[in-house]
Amino acid sequence: MRHPRSLILDTVLDGLFRTALLFSLFLLFEGHNAPGGGFVGGLVAVGALVLRYVAAGVPEVDRVVPVPAPAVLGTGLTIAMATALGGYVWADDFLASAKIETEVPLLGTLKATTALPVDIGVYLNVLGLGLVVVRALGADTDDGEAA
């Protein structure tokens, strides 16, 4: 039998969940210049999903992330591999880094490297794997019977 939901837990968890997701995105985008990156950011996002699972089970995780886990994994793998193969486009090696600089009015010079798309792919792969694990672990207990 499932325990009744707590208003206090749901309120605190909502703020904590949003903060953790925002922090995971900060780690993702800051990671190629400082500690962090796609893997660590993905782990923080999965940790936030685990908190949702502990509070309300798999239906809450499915409500927050209505996308199938294989779609998240496939998208992440496609982005990471396309970026890794991009080195061949520039007649360089596999996983060769490319750097783009452009002048944008009012913003100045914007710089981008291929490290960010690879990090985004890794982030999505970690998130997708976390979804698989959370949904698989909770599948037996969400059918209305006690575990």
PDB file of N, CA and C in Angstrom, residues 20 23 35 39 67 69-70 97 111 117-118 124:
ATOM      1  N   ALA A  20      17.952  21.606  -8.510  1.00  0.00           N
ATOM      2  CA  ALA A  20      18.895  20.578  -8.956  1.00  0.00           C
ATOM      3  C   ALA A  20      18.975  20.532 -10.478  1.00  0.00           C
ATOM      4  N   PHE A  23      20.948  23.533 -11.582  1.00  0.00           N
ATOM      5  CA  PHE A  23      22.364  23.310 -11.291  1.00  0.00           C
ATOM      6  C   PHE A  23      22.973  22.306 -12.268  1.00  0.00           C
ATOM      7  N   PRO A  35      35.369  22.346 -13.805  1.00  0.00           N
ATOM      8  CA  PRO A  35      34.878  21.015 -13.427  1.00  0.00           C
ATOM      9  C   PRO A  35      33.375  20.890 -13.664  1.00  0.00           C
ATOM     10  N   PHE A  39      28.577  14.489 -18.033  1.00  0.00           N
ATOM     11  CA  PHE A  39      28.402  13.343 -17.141  1.00  0.00           C
ATOM     12  C   PHE A  39      27.954  13.791 -15.752  1.00  0.00           C
ATOM     13  N   VAL A  67       8.962  11.549 -21.892  1.00  0.00           N
ATOM     14  CA  VAL A  67       9.650  11.025 -23.063  1.00  0.00           C
ATOM     15  C   VAL A  67      10.153   9.614 -22.764  1.00  0.00           C
ATOM     16  N   ALA A  69      12.614   6.580 -22.421  1.00  0.00           N
ATOM     17  CA  ALA A  69      14.061   6.564 -22.167  1.00  0.00           C
ATOM     18  C   ALA A  69      14.873   6.215 -23.414  1.00  0.00           C
ATOM     19  N   PRO A  70      14.438   5.238 -24.249  1.00  0.00           N
ATOM     20  CA  PRO A  70      15.234   4.967 -25.457  1.00  0.00           C
ATOM     21  C   PRO A  70      15.348   6.167 -26.395  1.00  0.00           C
ATOM     22  N   SER A  97      38.591  18.507 -32.152  1.00  0.00           N
ATOM     23  CA  SER A  97      37.817  19.653 -31.697  1.00  0.00           C
ATOM     24  C   SER A  97      37.863  20.765 -32.735  1.00  0.00           C
ATOM     25  N   LYS A 111      32.287  32.623 -28.927  1.00  0.00           N
ATOM     26  CA  LYS A 111      33.153  31.490 -29.223  1.00  0.00           C
ATOM     27  C   LYS A 111      32.427  30.202 -28.862  1.00  0.00           C
ATOM     28  N   PRO A 117      28.517  20.236 -27.764  1.00  0.00           N
ATOM     29  CA  PRO A 117      27.585  19.214 -28.271  1.00  0.00           C
ATOM     30  C   PRO A 117      27.911  17.799 -27.768  1.00  0.00           C
ATOM     31  N   VAL A 118      29.174  17.479 -27.612  1.00  0.00           N
ATOM     32  CA  VAL A 118      29.531  16.168 -27.059  1.00  0.00           C
ATOM     33  C   VAL A 118      29.035  16.074 -25.622  1.00  0.00           C
ATOM     34  N   LEU A 124      22.496  13.702 -22.100  1.00  0.00           N
ATOM     35  CA  LEU A 124      21.271  12.994 -22.468  1.00  0.00           C
ATOM     36  C   LEU A 124      21.411  11.491 -22.274  1.00  0.00           C
TER      37      LEU A 124
END
